[in-house]
Amino acid sequence: MCGIAGILAGGQGGIDAELLTAIGRCLAHRGPDGEGFFGWNGRGASVISRSATDLREPSVAMVHRRLSVIDPSEAGAQPMSSPDGRYTIVYNGMIYNYRALRRELEEAGHRFRSECDTEVLLAAYSQWREGCLTRLVGMFAFGIWDAAERTLVLARDFFGIKPLYYTFWRGGLAFASEIKALLQLPALPRRANAARVYKYLRFGLSDSGEETFFEGIYALPSSHYVKVSLDAPARLSPVRYWRLDLSRTTDLSFDEAARRLGELFSQSVTMHLRSDVPLGVALSGGLDSSAITMLARAGLGPQSDLSTFSYVADNALSEERYVDVITAGAAAQSHKIALSPRDLLSDLGALLAAQDEPFGSPSIYAQFRVFRRAHEAGMKVMLDGQGADEMLAGYVPYLSCRLASLLRQMRLGPALHFWRGASRLGGQSGLGMLLHAGGLLAPTALQKIGRRLGGKGLLPRWIDARWFARHGVAGEPIWRVKGPDVLRQTLNQSIFDNSLPQLLRYEDHNSMAYSIESRVPFLTPALVEFVFSLPEEYLVSRDYPGKRVFRAAMRGTVPNVILDRKDKIGFATPGLEWLQGLGGWYQQVLTSPRARAVPALRHEAMMDMFSRMSRGQSDYDHCMWRCVNLIAWAEQFDVEFPE
C-alpha cells in the first residue's frame, strides 16, 4: 500500500526535480517507510534513485512513497524495473493471489529476487501485458512505463478500491493517488466542476464516473486501464477489462448457495490476512464487520493477536453491546472511541485535507477517528466490511427494488405477499415502498411528471438554478433499469456508479491519512460474481431487509444476536445533534466571504434553512451539511467558481 505519481512531459523539456520532490512530500502519509523516483530522458539508461535530483532532466518521471506490508526489505522498494530494464512500475495496493501467480511465472522462466507482490505484478505484466489484469485478485492502481514502446499503462482494480487520478498539463499528462498531489503542478487551474457540484448538492452523489469536483482532473474508472503514448499523451481511450456478467445464474438451492457463499467468503478473509505487519479489524457491530472479525480469528488461530477498533455513540445509535459480543467471541483486544461535535470541529481541517473533495455527511469522521486510533495502536493493515451492502442488498431501499422486480415479472401474488411482509420491517413505509417501486418501473416521461407532482422535480430554494443553467447543468437523473431483475440491475449500479465509489474513496483517504492499508474482503471478483448469480429472493425476503443468504452462510460462525438483527447503523453520527453542537461554526462558514463567493448557492435561502433546522422547526437534512462542506472545501483548496 503506497502513494504513486508520475508525469509525461509531452515535449516541454525536462521535469523539475523540485516539483517531483514536492509531489512525493504531498503523498508521504500514504508511504512513510520509503521514497523513490524514476526518470527516463530517452538519451540513456533509466535512473531509479532515492532523490529526484539524480534523474537528469527526465521527460518521463514517476514517484513512489512506500508503506511496507509484504517483504519490507529493500528488495521490495519501488520504483522497480524488470531485469531487462524495459518495464518500470509504481504500484499501490495488494495482490492477494501473488504466490499462485509467482509459481506460474516461475514455470514460464521468470526468476524473483524478493518476496513482494510488486515484483510478481511486474513479471505478470511483462508476460501477459494487459491480459494480466483479469488474473489478479486484489486491489491495485499502478503505472508501468514501457521504454521500448514509449508508453505508459495506467490501471485500476475491478471495483476501484484504490484511487488513481490524472490531468493534462503543459502538453503532457500527470497522474497520482490523490488529487492534492496533482494540485502541486504549477498553474494547474483549481476550478469547480459545475456538473459534479450539482449532483452533490442536489442528490448527495460525490463520486461517480470519471469526473471529479475539480474541472480537468479525472479519475480512472474501476475495471479500466489506459495506454498513454509519450508522443501523444492527450489521446486517451480507457479500456474496460472486466464487467459483471448479469446473465449468469446458478441452480443451487438456498442451503447449497449459503454453504458455497460461506466457503468463498472464508477463503477471501483468509487471503486478506496475509501480512508481515500488525493487522486489525474495523468493527461496527453489524453483520459484515462481525463476520470478518470471527473469520479473522479462525484464520489467524487462537494464539495470534487480533485487535478491533470501533466507534461507539452515547445515544440510541450506539452499537456497543454488539461490539462487546463479537470481541468477546473472537477473543480480540477491543479499542473504542467516542466523539463529540467539538472533536469534529478540531479535526475538520485534517479531514477535509485528507478527503480532497466534499463528502456526504459527517459520519465519515467516525471512520477517520477509528483509523487514527488504529494507527496509534501500531496497526498497518485493517480489514473492513465495505461493499457488502451493495452486493448483498443490505440497505432498506433495496426492498422496493425487489418489489419492482416482482411487479415487472408480473408475479402479482408474490409481489403482494412480499409487500405486506416487508412493510412491517421498518425503515420504509408500505406506501413509500410502492411509490419507489413505481418510480423504478415508470417510463422516463412519467418519472419526470411524477417528480414534479411530488415536488421532487423542483430545485430547492437554496440552489441557484440560473448559475447551473449558465454552465449547461440541469435536469434530474433518471434511473433507467432494464430487464426483469430490477434489484440485480440496481445493485450493479450501486457497485460501479453511485454508492460504493464514494464509500471507497472515503475509506481509502481516511485510512491512508494514517498510513494504514485498508482491505475489503467482500470485494473480490469471484465472490461478487457468485452473489450476482443467485436468485434475488436469496438476498431479500419479506422477513429480512437484506443479506438473507449471507446470514444463513454465517450461522454457526457469527453469534445469533448479530445474525438476527434487523436494524442498521454502522459508523453513523447524529446529524441534528452535531449541527446544533457546531452551530457557531456552521454560522461562521455560512457568513464567510467564501460562502458568498460560491455562486451555486443562494445565500439567504441557505441561511433560512440553517436557522429553521438549528431551532428544530424543520427536520434535519444532510443537504445542510453539503452546503457547509462545499464552502469549507472551496476555502481549504482555494477553489474558483466560474461566474
XYZ file of C-alpha atoms in Angstrom:
643
model
C 0.000 0.000 0.000
C 1.611 3.190 -1.163
C 1.343 6.561 -2.867
C 2.196 6.852 -6.548
C 2.505 9.660 -9.087
C 4.051 10.364 -12.463
C 4.452 12.901 -15.257
C 4.848 12.565 -19.040
C 6.355 15.857 -20.132
C 4.812 15.965 -23.599
C 7.768 17.639 -25.293
C 8.029 20.504 -22.811
C 11.546 19.740 -21.643
C 12.822 18.094 -18.506
C 10.633 17.645 -15.436
C 11.716 19.758 -12.499
C 13.253 17.859 -9.575
C 11.743 20.238 -7.025
C 8.272 19.532 -8.398
C 8.786 15.766 -8.097
C 10.075 16.200 -4.560
C 7.013 18.280 -3.637
C 4.681 15.640 -5.084
C 6.440 12.928 -3.091
C 6.212 15.005 0.063
C 2.498 15.522 -0.535
C 1.989 11.732 -0.615
C 4.218 10.965 2.386
C 1.289 9.917 4.600
C 0.490 7.111 2.136
C 4.011 5.752 2.378
C 6.145 6.809 5.345
C 8.562 3.878 5.029
C 10.444 4.923 1.904
C 10.633 7.162 -1.137
C 11.806 6.549 -4.682
C 11.970 8.320 -8.052
C 12.256 7.090 -11.638
C 13.399 9.126 -14.619
C 13.760 8.452 -18.352
C 15.002 11.030 -20.837
C 15.316 8.903 -23.972
C 19.043 9.535 -24.307
C 20.462 6.967 -21.919
C 19.631 4.423 -19.286
C 16.711 4.909 -16.930
C 17.519 6.160 -13.446
C 15.993 4.986 -10.169
C 17.054 6.956 -7.121
C 16.008 7.979 -3.647
C 16.496 11.598 -4.716
C 14.724 13.403 -7.565
C 17.835 15.482 -8.252
C 19.556 12.397 -9.704
C 17.086 11.985 -12.585
C 18.908 14.099 -15.244
C 16.033 16.219 -16.603
C 13.683 13.358 -17.461
C 10.833 13.582 -19.958
C 9.138 10.749 -18.053
C 9.213 10.598 -14.270
C 7.459 8.532 -11.602
C 7.277 8.933 -7.827
C 6.674 6.316 -5.153
C 6.049 6.519 -1.411
C 6.255 3.153 0.329
C 4.180 1.615 3.100
C 5.916 -1.698 3.805
C 3.444 -4.534 4.357
C 4.775 -7.519 2.362
C 8.563 -8.038 2.340
C 9.703 -4.783 3.978
C 13.293 -5.343 2.797
C 14.981 -3.126 0.198
C 14.330 -5.829 -2.390
C 10.710 -4.692 -2.468
C 11.456 -0.986 -2.922
C 9.879 0.999 -5.758
C 10.051 2.224 -8.462
C 11.024 -1.253 -9.663
C 12.304 -2.229 -13.112
C 12.176 -5.562 -14.912
C 15.523 -7.406 -15.269
C 15.920 -6.226 -18.867
C 15.096 -2.622 -17.926
C 12.197 -2.354 -20.377
C 9.378 -2.030 -17.818
C 9.295 0.107 -14.668
C 6.401 0.105 -12.197
C 4.992 2.263 -9.428
C 2.188 0.430 -7.707
C -0.277 0.950 -4.874
C -2.240 -1.981 -3.478
C -2.072 -5.665 -2.676
C -2.300 -8.699 -4.976
C -3.648 -11.438 -2.728
C -3.005 -14.309 -5.142
C 0.584 -13.253 -5.827
C 2.005 -16.543 -4.553
C -0.012 -18.599 -7.050
C 0.905 -16.192 -9.839
C 4.560 -16.383 -8.853
C 4.567 -20.172 -9.181
C 3.003 -19.915 -12.640
C 5.510 -17.280 -13.729
C 8.442 -19.304 -12.402
C 7.304 -22.204 -14.563
C 7.364 -19.770 -17.504
C 11.008 -18.924 -16.761
C 10.809 -15.835 -14.542
C 13.150 -15.537 -11.578
C 12.488 -13.438 -8.464
C 14.790 -11.731 -6.001
C 12.176 -10.541 -3.477
C 9.139 -11.916 -1.652
C 6.848 -8.985 -2.521
C 3.787 -8.839 -4.733
C 5.165 -5.849 -6.665
C 7.784 -7.957 -8.417
C 5.157 -10.568 -9.244
C 2.866 -7.927 -10.750
C 5.714 -6.533 -12.845
C 6.606 -10.011 -14.135
C 2.928 -10.744 -14.832
C 2.687 -7.621 -16.977
C 5.860 -8.458 -18.892
C 4.474 -11.973 -19.512
C 0.833 -11.237 -20.388
C 0.704 -7.455 -20.864
C -2.789 -6.059 -20.188
C -4.112 -9.632 -20.131
C -2.600 -9.971 -16.661
C -5.314 -7.770 -15.174
C -8.063 -10.397 -15.147
C -5.680 -12.860 -13.481
C -5.242 -10.608 -10.453
C -7.142 -10.928 -7.191
C -6.655 -7.792 -5.182
C -6.817 -4.026 -5.012
C -4.453 -2.027 -7.138
C -3.638 1.140 -9.008
C -0.396 1.234 -10.945
C 1.610 2.869 -13.683
C 4.018 0.850 -15.854
C 6.407 2.621 -18.210
C 7.453 0.685 -21.339
C 10.758 2.151 -22.575
C 10.648 0.158 -25.825
C 7.199 1.379 -26.873
C 7.477 4.773 -25.132
C 4.104 4.191 -23.495
C 2.683 4.361 -20.000
C -0.071 1.996 -18.884
C -2.306 3.100 -16.009
C -4.684 0.568 -14.465
C -7.173 0.425 -11.621
C -8.660 -2.590 -9.847
C -12.018 -4.244 -10.520
C -14.026 -2.173 -8.016
C -11.932 0.982 -7.690
C -10.744 0.191 -4.177
C -7.503 2.057 -4.816
C -7.655 5.534 -6.354
C -5.962 6.857 -9.479
C -6.391 10.422 -10.758
C -4.950 12.144 -13.805
C -4.895 15.501 -15.551
C -3.453 17.059 -18.697
C -0.693 19.556 -18.011
C 1.580 21.597 -20.286
C 1.002 19.351 -23.276
C 1.576 16.213 -21.243
C -0.126 14.101 -18.599
C 0.238 13.667 -14.844
C -1.252 11.016 -12.543
C -1.341 10.454 -8.793
C -3.008 8.563 -5.957
C -4.565 11.757 -4.642
C -5.805 14.995 -6.154
C -3.768 17.100 -3.736
C -0.591 15.735 -5.348
C -1.776 16.922 -8.765
C -2.515 20.342 -7.302
C 1.256 20.721 -6.815
C 1.558 21.211 -10.595
C 2.306 24.892 -11.276
C -0.504 26.861 -12.927
C -2.952 23.949 -12.808
C -6.449 25.537 -12.572
C -8.450 24.962 -9.398
C -11.886 25.438 -10.872
C -15.058 23.763 -9.583
C -16.770 21.251 -11.860
C -20.355 22.547 -12.077
C -21.855 19.183 -13.063
C -20.274 17.413 -10.093
C -21.271 20.203 -7.700
C -24.879 19.908 -8.889
C -25.071 16.149 -8.325
C -23.542 16.586 -4.892
C -25.784 19.404 -3.686
C -28.990 18.020 -5.165
C -28.598 14.280 -4.623
C -25.593 13.739 -2.365
C -23.586 11.980 -5.095
C -19.909 12.750 -4.602
C -18.173 10.091 -6.730
C -19.370 8.562 -9.993
C -17.854 8.269 -13.437
C -14.601 9.890 -14.481
C -15.192 13.477 -13.370
C -14.136 14.922 -10.024
C -15.084 18.156 -8.249
C -12.081 19.781 -9.951
C -12.659 20.684 -13.575
C -9.969 19.000 -15.689
C -8.956 16.404 -13.096
C -10.290 12.913 -13.744
C -10.496 9.548 -12.006
C -9.633 6.445 -13.992
C -12.798 4.326 -13.634
C -12.738 0.989 -11.866
C -12.077 -2.076 -14.069
C -10.261 0.100 -16.625
C -6.782 0.628 -17.969
C -5.432 3.211 -20.374
C -2.299 3.230 -22.520
C -0.671 6.638 -22.937
C 1.920 7.401 -25.627
C 4.715 9.834 -24.845
C 4.280 11.194 -28.369
C 0.533 11.874 -27.931
C -0.258 11.964 -24.203
C -3.588 13.786 -24.649
C -5.127 10.931 -26.649
C -6.702 8.712 -24.017
C -9.160 5.886 -24.600
C -9.755 3.979 -21.337
C -10.473 0.291 -21.898
C -12.751 -1.735 -19.643
C -11.096 -5.083 -18.969
C -13.812 -6.649 -16.755
C -17.504 -6.310 -16.040
C -20.085 -8.332 -14.128
C -21.980 -10.885 -16.179
C -25.559 -10.212 -15.081
C -26.924 -13.047 -17.221
C -25.097 -15.725 -15.243
C -27.379 -17.788 -12.962
C -26.997 -20.722 -10.612
C -29.333 -23.620 -9.932
C -28.087 -24.150 -6.378
C -30.703 -24.497 -3.668
C -30.765 -21.837 -0.957
C -28.930 -24.076 1.528
C -26.328 -25.058 -1.081
C -25.827 -21.414 -2.017
C -25.373 -20.463 1.635
C -22.736 -23.168 2.121
C -20.861 -22.118 -1.029
C -21.010 -18.433 -0.097
C -19.654 -19.257 3.360
C -16.745 -21.144 1.790
C -15.919 -18.343 -0.658
C -16.072 -15.646 1.981
C -13.981 -17.618 4.449
C -11.353 -18.132 1.740
C -11.399 -14.425 0.934
C -10.927 -13.359 4.557
C -8.064 -15.832 4.971
C -6.416 -14.449 1.828
C -6.824 -10.883 3.114
C -4.986 -11.788 6.338
C -1.634 -12.092 4.551
C 0.647 -9.525 6.117
C 4.104 -9.124 7.597
C 2.901 -6.316 9.916
C 0.207 -5.923 12.631
C -3.405 -6.289 11.464
C -6.780 -5.259 12.929
C -10.491 -5.060 12.077
C -12.788 -2.041 11.871
C -15.751 -3.373 13.858
C -19.099 -1.570 13.864
C -21.105 -4.355 15.498
C -23.085 -5.053 12.338
C -23.211 -8.328 10.427
C -20.445 -7.611 7.899
C -17.655 -6.496 10.224
C -18.690 -9.110 12.803
C -18.338 -11.878 10.206
C -14.899 -10.601 9.224
C -13.790 -10.493 12.863
C -14.927 -14.037 13.632
C -13.365 -15.443 10.455
C -10.172 -13.493 11.076
C -9.869 -15.161 14.451
C -10.388 -18.562 12.820
C -7.803 -17.790 10.137
C -5.174 -16.407 12.496
C -5.551 -19.149 15.080
C -6.167 -18.824 18.824
C -2.654 -17.685 19.751
C -2.354 -14.716 17.401
C -3.121 -11.148 18.433
C -6.288 -9.668 16.981
C -7.443 -6.102 17.623
C -10.758 -4.439 16.790
C -11.443 -0.715 16.529
C -14.930 0.717 16.992
C -16.812 3.982 17.227
C -19.443 3.952 19.964
C -22.110 6.631 20.230
C -23.573 7.810 23.526
C -27.181 7.705 22.302
C -29.670 5.405 20.567
C -27.247 4.938 17.657
C -24.782 3.054 19.856
C -23.859 -0.485 18.853
C -21.504 -1.006 21.754
C -23.271 -4.059 23.128
C -22.913 -5.819 19.774
C -19.255 -4.827 19.592
C -18.724 -6.382 23.019
C -20.392 -9.639 21.947
C -18.044 -10.010 18.975
C -14.825 -9.017 20.710
C -15.573 -11.499 23.469
C -16.424 -14.236 20.979
C -13.284 -13.587 18.944
C -11.050 -13.110 21.999
C -9.946 -9.816 20.467
C -8.498 -6.747 22.093
C -11.136 -4.035 21.776
C -10.381 -0.367 21.146
C -13.314 2.071 21.302
C -13.666 5.752 20.609
C -16.472 8.188 21.439
C -16.815 11.544 19.708
C -18.407 14.923 20.233
C -19.168 17.806 17.854
C -16.173 19.636 19.297
C -13.912 16.766 18.244
C -15.123 17.175 14.680
C -14.520 20.900 14.821
C -10.916 20.448 15.944
C -10.225 17.827 13.258
C -12.246 19.251 10.403
C -9.279 20.790 8.625
C -7.407 17.489 8.691
C -10.495 15.593 7.490
C -11.088 17.993 4.583
C -7.423 17.827 3.639
C -7.476 14.033 3.721
C -10.549 13.697 1.511
C -9.591 16.213 -1.224
C -13.258 16.518 -2.247
C -16.580 17.152 -0.470
C -18.276 14.229 1.266
C -21.872 13.327 2.019
C -22.169 13.638 5.787
C -20.129 13.970 8.998
C -20.483 10.216 9.566
C -17.161 9.591 7.826
C -15.480 11.460 10.669
C -16.144 8.448 12.903
C -14.275 6.287 10.407
C -11.463 8.855 10.251
C -11.009 8.641 14.012
C -11.212 4.843 14.059
C -8.228 4.730 11.698
C -6.391 7.259 13.851
C -6.885 5.010 16.877
C -5.665 2.007 14.893
C -2.549 3.941 13.862
C -1.893 4.867 17.485
C -2.122 1.169 18.377
C 0.526 0.287 15.781
C -1.704 -1.157 13.068
C -0.591 -1.028 9.436
C -3.359 -3.208 7.974
C -7.090 -3.129 8.718
C -9.970 -5.242 7.415
C -13.340 -3.630 6.734
C -16.785 -4.712 5.504
C -17.131 -2.193 2.690
C -19.106 -3.417 -0.328
C -21.298 -5.958 1.450
C -24.409 -3.773 1.452
C -24.140 -3.051 -2.272
C -23.655 -6.683 -3.331
C -25.966 -8.327 -0.784
C -28.791 -5.731 -0.785
C -28.173 -4.515 2.748
C -29.971 -1.176 2.551
C -33.699 -0.734 3.196
C -34.462 0.895 -0.225
C -33.474 -2.364 -1.899
C -36.793 -3.766 -0.644
C -38.502 -1.512 -3.195
C -36.197 -2.812 -5.906
C -37.168 -6.395 -5.117
C -40.833 -5.415 -5.202
C -40.254 -3.738 -8.586
C -38.695 -6.963 -9.903
C -41.763 -8.980 -8.935
C -44.092 -6.414 -10.485
C -42.115 -6.229 -13.731
C -42.198 -10.026 -13.938
C -45.998 -9.824 -13.467
C -45.775 -12.032 -10.369
C -48.558 -10.090 -8.713
C -49.428 -12.612 -5.991
C -45.831 -12.955 -4.739
C -45.468 -9.163 -5.047
C -48.446 -8.573 -2.744
C -47.182 -11.206 -0.295
C -43.709 -9.640 -0.284
C -45.037 -6.095 0.128
C -47.220 -6.978 3.115
C -44.370 -8.682 4.943
C -41.632 -6.203 4.026
C -43.801 -3.257 5.097
C -43.507 -4.481 8.696
C -39.709 -4.456 8.724
C -39.413 -0.731 9.412
C -37.281 1.906 7.771
C -39.679 2.425 4.874
C -43.478 2.675 4.855
C -45.597 0.439 2.685
C -46.723 3.447 0.653
C -43.166 4.667 0.302
C -42.097 1.250 -0.942
C -44.861 1.234 -3.565
C -44.004 4.724 -4.771
C -40.301 3.902 -5.021
C -41.011 0.672 -6.897
C -43.396 2.503 -9.219
C -40.770 5.142 -9.932
C -38.260 2.458 -10.932
C -40.741 0.952 -13.375
C -42.187 4.143 -14.844
C -41.107 5.356 -18.297
C -38.805 8.363 -18.360
C -41.572 10.859 -19.181
C -43.749 9.608 -16.321
C -40.825 9.732 -13.899
C -40.354 13.419 -14.673
C -44.071 14.173 -14.274
C -44.279 12.207 -11.030
C -41.332 14.039 -9.536
C -42.828 17.417 -10.380
C -46.202 16.452 -8.895
C -44.445 15.278 -5.731
C -42.295 18.378 -5.565
C -39.100 16.402 -6.107
C -38.601 17.703 -9.617
C -38.215 21.231 -8.320
C -34.854 22.569 -7.232
C -34.607 23.610 -3.572
C -34.598 27.355 -2.972
C -31.039 27.280 -1.691
C -29.665 26.080 -5.061
C -29.098 28.768 -7.698
C -30.647 27.177 -10.790
C -29.615 30.061 -13.029
C -25.924 29.538 -12.276
C -26.105 25.854 -13.129
C -28.098 26.583 -16.302
C -25.409 29.045 -17.447
C -22.894 26.225 -17.184
C -25.028 23.686 -19.028
C -26.163 21.745 -15.961
C -29.843 20.973 -15.479
C -32.317 18.166 -15.060
C -32.858 15.184 -12.839
C -31.066 11.824 -13.107
C -33.443 9.187 -14.403
C -32.675 5.721 -13.095
C -33.178 3.518 -16.130
C -33.401 -0.081 -15.006
C -33.827 -2.522 -17.862
C -34.741 -6.193 -17.755
C -36.846 -8.216 -15.321
C -34.338 -8.247 -12.450
C -34.625 -4.702 -11.130
C -32.831 -5.476 -7.869
C -29.865 -7.079 -9.625
C -29.531 -4.130 -12.009
C -29.780 -1.635 -9.146
C -27.090 -3.435 -7.148
C -24.825 -3.326 -10.197
C -25.365 0.438 -10.418
C -24.676 0.788 -6.692
C -21.331 -1.000 -7.015
C -19.995 0.797 -10.065
C -21.905 4.065 -10.467
C -23.067 5.686 -7.230
C -22.987 4.284 -3.689
C -19.802 2.217 -3.487
C -17.386 4.534 -5.378
C -17.829 7.297 -2.831
C -17.600 4.947 0.150
C -14.354 3.506 -1.192
C -12.903 6.999 -1.660
C -13.806 7.938 1.910
C -12.253 4.748 3.242
C -9.047 4.910 1.224
C -8.366 8.550 2.083
C -9.284 8.160 5.752
C -7.106 5.088 6.216
C -4.133 6.338 4.226
C -4.194 9.631 6.138
C -2.858 7.453 8.962
C -0.632 5.199 6.827
C -2.974 2.211 7.086
C -3.741 -0.307 4.359
C -7.488 -0.940 4.500
C -8.620 -4.236 2.956
C -12.172 -5.168 1.934
C -12.684 -8.968 1.768
C -16.182 -8.723 0.250
C -14.820 -7.186 -2.942
C -13.250 -9.957 -4.983
C -14.481 -10.817 -8.494
C -15.186 -14.443 -7.598
C -17.274 -13.540 -4.562
C -19.252 -10.778 -6.264
C -19.840 -12.871 -9.402
C -21.192 -15.705 -7.276
C -23.583 -13.453 -5.365
C -24.871 -11.919 -8.603
C -25.603 -15.387 -9.983
C -28.072 -16.076 -7.160
C -31.834 -15.551 -7.415
C -32.946 -12.226 -5.974
C -35.052 -13.924 -3.325
C -31.852 -15.383 -1.853
C -30.814 -11.817 -0.959
C -34.060 -10.092 0.028
C -37.186 -11.635 1.528
C -40.326 -10.382 3.223
C -38.783 -11.284 6.595
C -35.290 -9.772 6.221
C -34.281 -6.368 4.822
C -31.309 -7.921 3.031
C -28.352 -10.334 3.090
C -30.624 -13.312 3.650
C -28.241 -15.877 2.156
C -25.239 -14.346 3.899
C -26.973 -14.556 7.268
C -27.545 -18.241 6.591
C -23.927 -18.668 5.480
C -22.636 -17.190 8.740
C -24.951 -19.191 11.035
C -22.669 -21.019 13.440
C -19.801 -18.591 12.834
C -21.349 -15.307 13.948
C -23.431 -15.156 17.165
C -27.190 -15.290 16.614
C -27.740 -11.962 18.356
C -25.888 -10.353 15.427
C -27.417 -12.510 12.700
C -30.955 -11.799 13.853
C -30.566 -8.016 13.894
C -32.882 -6.196 11.503
C -31.649 -2.649 12.157
C -28.674 -0.960 10.513
C -26.462 1.733 11.991
C -22.765 1.372 11.049
C -20.449 4.287 11.821
C -23.402 6.710 11.868
C -23.246 10.021 13.700
C -26.242 12.042 14.972
C -26.756 14.754 12.357
C -29.085 17.186 14.166
C -27.202 16.921 17.459
C -23.928 17.663 15.686
C -25.445 20.553 13.734
C -26.673 22.123 16.956
C -23.376 21.438 18.711
C -21.472 23.062 15.837
C -23.955 25.875 15.335
C -21.337 28.577 15.830
C -19.011 27.039 13.273
C -21.841 26.475 10.769
C -22.835 30.121 11.075
C -19.239 31.259 10.742
C -18.836 29.290 7.485
C -22.208 30.388 6.101
C -21.490 34.063 6.713
C -17.889 33.978 5.496
C -16.677 35.798 2.361
C -16.040 32.392 0.775
C -19.713 31.434 1.211
C -20.786 34.473 -0.793
C -18.191 33.570 -3.436
C -19.908 30.214 -4.154
C -22.484 31.153 -6.819
C -24.052 27.678 -6.811
C -25.791 28.559 -3.526
C -28.477 31.157 -2.795
C -27.182 32.670 0.406
C -30.384 33.995 2.022
C -32.317 30.765 1.429
C -29.406 28.725 2.782
C -29.269 30.822 5.947
C -33.003 30.426 6.420
C -32.695 26.637 6.096
C -29.922 26.600 8.698
C -31.948 28.759 11.092
C -35.015 26.523 10.885
C -33.014 23.308 11.329
C -30.950 24.574 14.237
C -34.108 25.697 16.074
C -35.837 22.371 15.413
C -38.505 23.978 13.214
C -37.737 21.578 10.371
C -36.258 18.087 10.176
C -32.517 17.715 9.847
C -31.390 17.059 6.289
C -27.881 16.224 5.109
C -28.270 18.939 2.467
C -27.293 21.413 5.189
C -24.007 19.625 5.688
C -23.436 19.521 1.931
C -23.743 23.301 1.685
C -21.301 23.903 4.521
C -18.919 21.204 3.354
C -18.823 22.634 -0.175
C -17.941 26.086 1.162
C -15.287 24.690 3.522
C -13.808 22.603 0.677
C -13.590 25.657 -1.570
C -11.790 27.524 1.200
C -9.445 24.625 2.000
C -8.283 24.155 -1.613
C -8.731 27.725 -2.872
C -11.254 26.640 -5.499
C -12.677 29.097 -8.016
C -16.280 29.040 -9.210
C -16.847 30.457 -12.695
C -19.471 33.209 -12.851
